Short mmCIF file of C-alpha atoms in Angstrom, two decimals:
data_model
loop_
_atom_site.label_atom_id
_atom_site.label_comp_id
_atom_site.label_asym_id
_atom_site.label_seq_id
_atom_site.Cartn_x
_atom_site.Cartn_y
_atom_site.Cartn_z
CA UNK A 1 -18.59 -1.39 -7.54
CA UNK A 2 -16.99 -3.94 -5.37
CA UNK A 3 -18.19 -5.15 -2.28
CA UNK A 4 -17.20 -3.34 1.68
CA UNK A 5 -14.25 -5.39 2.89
CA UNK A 6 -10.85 -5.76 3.53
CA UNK A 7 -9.53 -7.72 0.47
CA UNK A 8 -11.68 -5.97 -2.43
CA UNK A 9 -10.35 -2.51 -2.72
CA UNK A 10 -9.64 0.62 -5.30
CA UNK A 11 -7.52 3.24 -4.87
CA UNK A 12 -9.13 6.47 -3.81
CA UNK A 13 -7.95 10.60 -3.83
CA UNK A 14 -8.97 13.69 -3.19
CA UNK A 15 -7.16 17.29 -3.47
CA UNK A 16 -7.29 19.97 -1.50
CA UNK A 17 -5.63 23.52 -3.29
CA UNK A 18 -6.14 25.50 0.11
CA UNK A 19 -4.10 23.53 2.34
CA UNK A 20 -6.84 21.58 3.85
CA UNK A 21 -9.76 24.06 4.20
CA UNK A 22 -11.97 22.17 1.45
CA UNK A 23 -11.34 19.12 -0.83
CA UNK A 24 -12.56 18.31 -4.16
CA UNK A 25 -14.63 15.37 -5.34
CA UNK A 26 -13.58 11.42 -4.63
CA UNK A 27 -11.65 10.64 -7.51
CA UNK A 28 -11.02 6.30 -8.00
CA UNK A 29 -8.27 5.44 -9.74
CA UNK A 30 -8.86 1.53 -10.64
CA UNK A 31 -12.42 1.25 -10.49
CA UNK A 32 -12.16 -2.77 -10.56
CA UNK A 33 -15.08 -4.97 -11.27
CA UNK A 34 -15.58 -8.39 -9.79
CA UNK A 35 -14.45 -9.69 -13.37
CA UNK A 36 -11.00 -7.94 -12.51
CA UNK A 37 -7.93 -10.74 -11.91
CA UNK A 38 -6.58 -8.17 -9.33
CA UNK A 39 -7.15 -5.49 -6.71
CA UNK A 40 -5.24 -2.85 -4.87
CA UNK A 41 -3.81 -3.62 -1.42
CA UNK A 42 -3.74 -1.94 2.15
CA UNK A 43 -0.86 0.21 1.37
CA UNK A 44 -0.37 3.56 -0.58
CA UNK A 45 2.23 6.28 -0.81
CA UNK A 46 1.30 9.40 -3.23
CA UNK A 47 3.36 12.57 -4.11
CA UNK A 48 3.52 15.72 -5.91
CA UNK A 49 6.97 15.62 -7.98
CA UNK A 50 9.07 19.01 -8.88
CA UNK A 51 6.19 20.42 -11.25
CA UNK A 52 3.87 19.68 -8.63
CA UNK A 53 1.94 17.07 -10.28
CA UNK A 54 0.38 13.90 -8.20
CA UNK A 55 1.49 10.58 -8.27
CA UNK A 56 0.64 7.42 -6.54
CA UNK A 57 2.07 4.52 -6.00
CA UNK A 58 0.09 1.31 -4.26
CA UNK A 59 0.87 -2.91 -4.39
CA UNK A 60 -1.75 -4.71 -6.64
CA UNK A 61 -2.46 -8.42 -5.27
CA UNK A 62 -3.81 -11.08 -8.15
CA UNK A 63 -7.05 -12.37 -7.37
CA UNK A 64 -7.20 -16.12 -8.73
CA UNK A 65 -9.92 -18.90 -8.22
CA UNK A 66 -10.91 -16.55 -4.82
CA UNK A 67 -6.97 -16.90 -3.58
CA UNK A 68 -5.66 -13.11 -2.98
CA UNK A 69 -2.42 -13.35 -1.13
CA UNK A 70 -0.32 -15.68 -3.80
CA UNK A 71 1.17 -12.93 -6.23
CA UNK A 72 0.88 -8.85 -6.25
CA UNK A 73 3.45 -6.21 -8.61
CA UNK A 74 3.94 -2.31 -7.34
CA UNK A 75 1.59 -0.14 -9.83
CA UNK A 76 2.14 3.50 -10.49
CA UNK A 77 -0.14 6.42 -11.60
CA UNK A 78 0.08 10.20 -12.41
CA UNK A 79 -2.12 12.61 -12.96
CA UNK A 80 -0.20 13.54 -17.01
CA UNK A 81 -0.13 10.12 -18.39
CA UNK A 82 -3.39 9.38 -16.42
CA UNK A 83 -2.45 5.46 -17.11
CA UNK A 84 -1.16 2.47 -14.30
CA UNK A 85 2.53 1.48 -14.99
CA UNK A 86 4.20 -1.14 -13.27
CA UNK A 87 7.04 -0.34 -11.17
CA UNK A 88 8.23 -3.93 -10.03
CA UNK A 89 8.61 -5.01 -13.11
CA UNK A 90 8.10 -8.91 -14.21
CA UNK A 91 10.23 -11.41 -12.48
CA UNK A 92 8.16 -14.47 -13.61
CA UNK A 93 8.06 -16.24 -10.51
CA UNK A 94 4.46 -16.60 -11.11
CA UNK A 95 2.46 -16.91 -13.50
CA UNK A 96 2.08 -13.50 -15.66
CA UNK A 97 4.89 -12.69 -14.29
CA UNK A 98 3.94 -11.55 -10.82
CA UNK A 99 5.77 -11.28 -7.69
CA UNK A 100 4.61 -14.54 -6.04
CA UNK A 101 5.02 -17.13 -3.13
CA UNK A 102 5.47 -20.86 -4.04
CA UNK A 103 5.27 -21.99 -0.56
CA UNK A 104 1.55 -22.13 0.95
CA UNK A 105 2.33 -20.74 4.65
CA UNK A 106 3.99 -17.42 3.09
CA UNK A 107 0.64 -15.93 2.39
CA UNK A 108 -1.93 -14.15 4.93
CA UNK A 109 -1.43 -11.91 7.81
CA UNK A 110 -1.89 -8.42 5.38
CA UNK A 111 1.45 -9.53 3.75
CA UNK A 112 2.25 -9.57 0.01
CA UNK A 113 5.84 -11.04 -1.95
CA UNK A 114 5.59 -6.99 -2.85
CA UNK A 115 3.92 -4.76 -0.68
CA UNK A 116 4.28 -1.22 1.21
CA UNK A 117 5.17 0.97 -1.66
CA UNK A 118 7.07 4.56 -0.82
CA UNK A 119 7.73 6.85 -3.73
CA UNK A 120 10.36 9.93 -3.46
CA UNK A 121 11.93 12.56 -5.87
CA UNK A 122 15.29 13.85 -6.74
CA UNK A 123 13.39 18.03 -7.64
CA UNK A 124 16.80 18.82 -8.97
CA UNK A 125 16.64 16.04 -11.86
CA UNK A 126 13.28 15.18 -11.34
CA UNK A 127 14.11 11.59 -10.92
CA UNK A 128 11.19 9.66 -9.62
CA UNK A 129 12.24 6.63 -7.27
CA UNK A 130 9.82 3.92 -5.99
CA UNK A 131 11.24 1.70 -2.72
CA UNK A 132 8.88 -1.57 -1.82
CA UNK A 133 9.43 -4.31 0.49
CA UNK A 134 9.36 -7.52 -0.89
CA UNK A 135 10.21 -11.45 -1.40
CA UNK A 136 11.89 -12.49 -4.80
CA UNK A 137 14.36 -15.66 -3.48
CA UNK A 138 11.84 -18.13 -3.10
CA UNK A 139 14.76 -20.08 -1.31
CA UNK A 140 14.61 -17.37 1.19
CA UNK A 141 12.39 -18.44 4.29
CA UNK A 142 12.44 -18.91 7.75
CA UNK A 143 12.65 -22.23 9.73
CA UNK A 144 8.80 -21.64 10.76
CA UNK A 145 8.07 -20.94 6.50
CA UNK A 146 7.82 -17.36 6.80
CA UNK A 147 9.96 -15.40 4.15
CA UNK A 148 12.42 -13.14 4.60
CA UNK A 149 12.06 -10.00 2.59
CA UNK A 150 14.35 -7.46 1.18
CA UNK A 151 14.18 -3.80 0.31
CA UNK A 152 13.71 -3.08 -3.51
CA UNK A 153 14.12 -0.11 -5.80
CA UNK A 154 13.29 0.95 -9.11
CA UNK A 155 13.35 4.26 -10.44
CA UNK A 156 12.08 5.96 -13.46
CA UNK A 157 13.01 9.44 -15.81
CA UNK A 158 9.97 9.80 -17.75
CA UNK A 159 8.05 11.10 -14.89
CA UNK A 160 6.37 7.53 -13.81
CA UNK A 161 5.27 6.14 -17.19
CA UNK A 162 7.81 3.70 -17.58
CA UNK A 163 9.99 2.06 -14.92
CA UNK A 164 13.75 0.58 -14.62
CA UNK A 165 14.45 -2.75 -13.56
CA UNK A 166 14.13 -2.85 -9.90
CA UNK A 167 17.56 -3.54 -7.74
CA UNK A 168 17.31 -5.32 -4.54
CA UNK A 169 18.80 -3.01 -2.37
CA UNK A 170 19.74 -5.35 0.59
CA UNK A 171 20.28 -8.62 -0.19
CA UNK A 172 19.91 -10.10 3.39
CA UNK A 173 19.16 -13.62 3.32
CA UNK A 174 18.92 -16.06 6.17
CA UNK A 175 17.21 -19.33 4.54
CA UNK A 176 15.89 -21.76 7.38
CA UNK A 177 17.25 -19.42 10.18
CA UNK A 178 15.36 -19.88 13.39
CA UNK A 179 13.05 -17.13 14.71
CA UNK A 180 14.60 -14.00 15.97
CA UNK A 181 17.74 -14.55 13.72
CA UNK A 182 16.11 -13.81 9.90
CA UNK A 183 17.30 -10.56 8.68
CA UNK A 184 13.84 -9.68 7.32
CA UNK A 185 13.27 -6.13 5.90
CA UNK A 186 10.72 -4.70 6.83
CA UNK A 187 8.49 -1.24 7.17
CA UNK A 188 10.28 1.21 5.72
CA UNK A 189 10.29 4.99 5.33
CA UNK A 190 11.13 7.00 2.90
CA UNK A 191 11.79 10.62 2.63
CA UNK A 192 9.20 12.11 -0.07
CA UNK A 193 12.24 14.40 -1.32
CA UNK A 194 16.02 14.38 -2.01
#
């Protein structure tokens, strides 16, 4: 088990099937060791899809040589397949493939290149779709360093085991713009249904 803090964290459930009253065991998803090269991050979106069956989304940061804010992907779970998918997809921006920042200031303040994961589903296709904020232009940064992030989707049709290519659904960039004129996505909400 890892350690009480903010940085070292698994992803956690439980169910309730009386709409609240009581709640079944603690169930952790990831389970990762100290010998793990990543952890999950502070954000989380779950969902039961059209046959009712759970599925949770979170952003996984990449722990190396005790750095955790350089790189993190957008991992996926469900209770069928009972196995993590990635829903971000490579873009190879760092290495393995993670989303990552190149420039030092980027990282910190409970920010990752993808982060704040919100899933939603189509019940009359049973389309899964997975929206994320993130930072894939690593031209794309403020005048102060800070990057400006888009909004980015990916969906899949196999019920969260494998994902599409993600699409960035924005596209607002502002390199070296001066503070209060980035167009920085950010803190989104998404609508569990369509």
């Amino acid at each position: 088990s890892l350690a009480i803090g903010q940085i070292d964290n698994n992803v956690w459930y439980r169910l309730s099937t009386d709409g609240g009253v009581t709640w079944g065991q603690h169930m952790n998803l990831t389970n990762y060791q100290y010998t793990d090269t990543f952890r999950a991050y502070c954000n989380v979106s779950a969902l039961f899809d059209r046959n009712d069956n759970l599925h949770i989304v979170w952003a996984g940061r990449y722990v190396h040589a005790g750095n955790y804010y350089d790189a993190s992907k957008i991992l996926h779970w469900d209770e069928v397949h009972n196995q993590i998918s990635v829903v971000s997809q490579s873009t190879g921006l760092f290495e393995g493939g993670w989303w990552g920042w190149t420039n030092p200031n980027w990282y910190g303040a409970w920010r990752m290149p993808a982060d704040q994961p919100q899933m939603t589903v189509d019940y009359s296709t049973g389309v899964l779709y997975c929206f994320w904020c993130g930072q894939n232009d690593t031209t794309d940064y403020s005048l102060t360093g800070y990057p400006n992030g888009d909004i980015y989707g990916a969906q899949s049709t196999d019920g969260g085991l494998t994902w599409g290519m993600w699409t960035n659904l924005t596209n607002t960039h502002t390199p070296g713009a001066p503070p209060g004129e980035c167009e920085d996505e950010d803190y989104i909400t998404v609508n569990p249904f369509v």
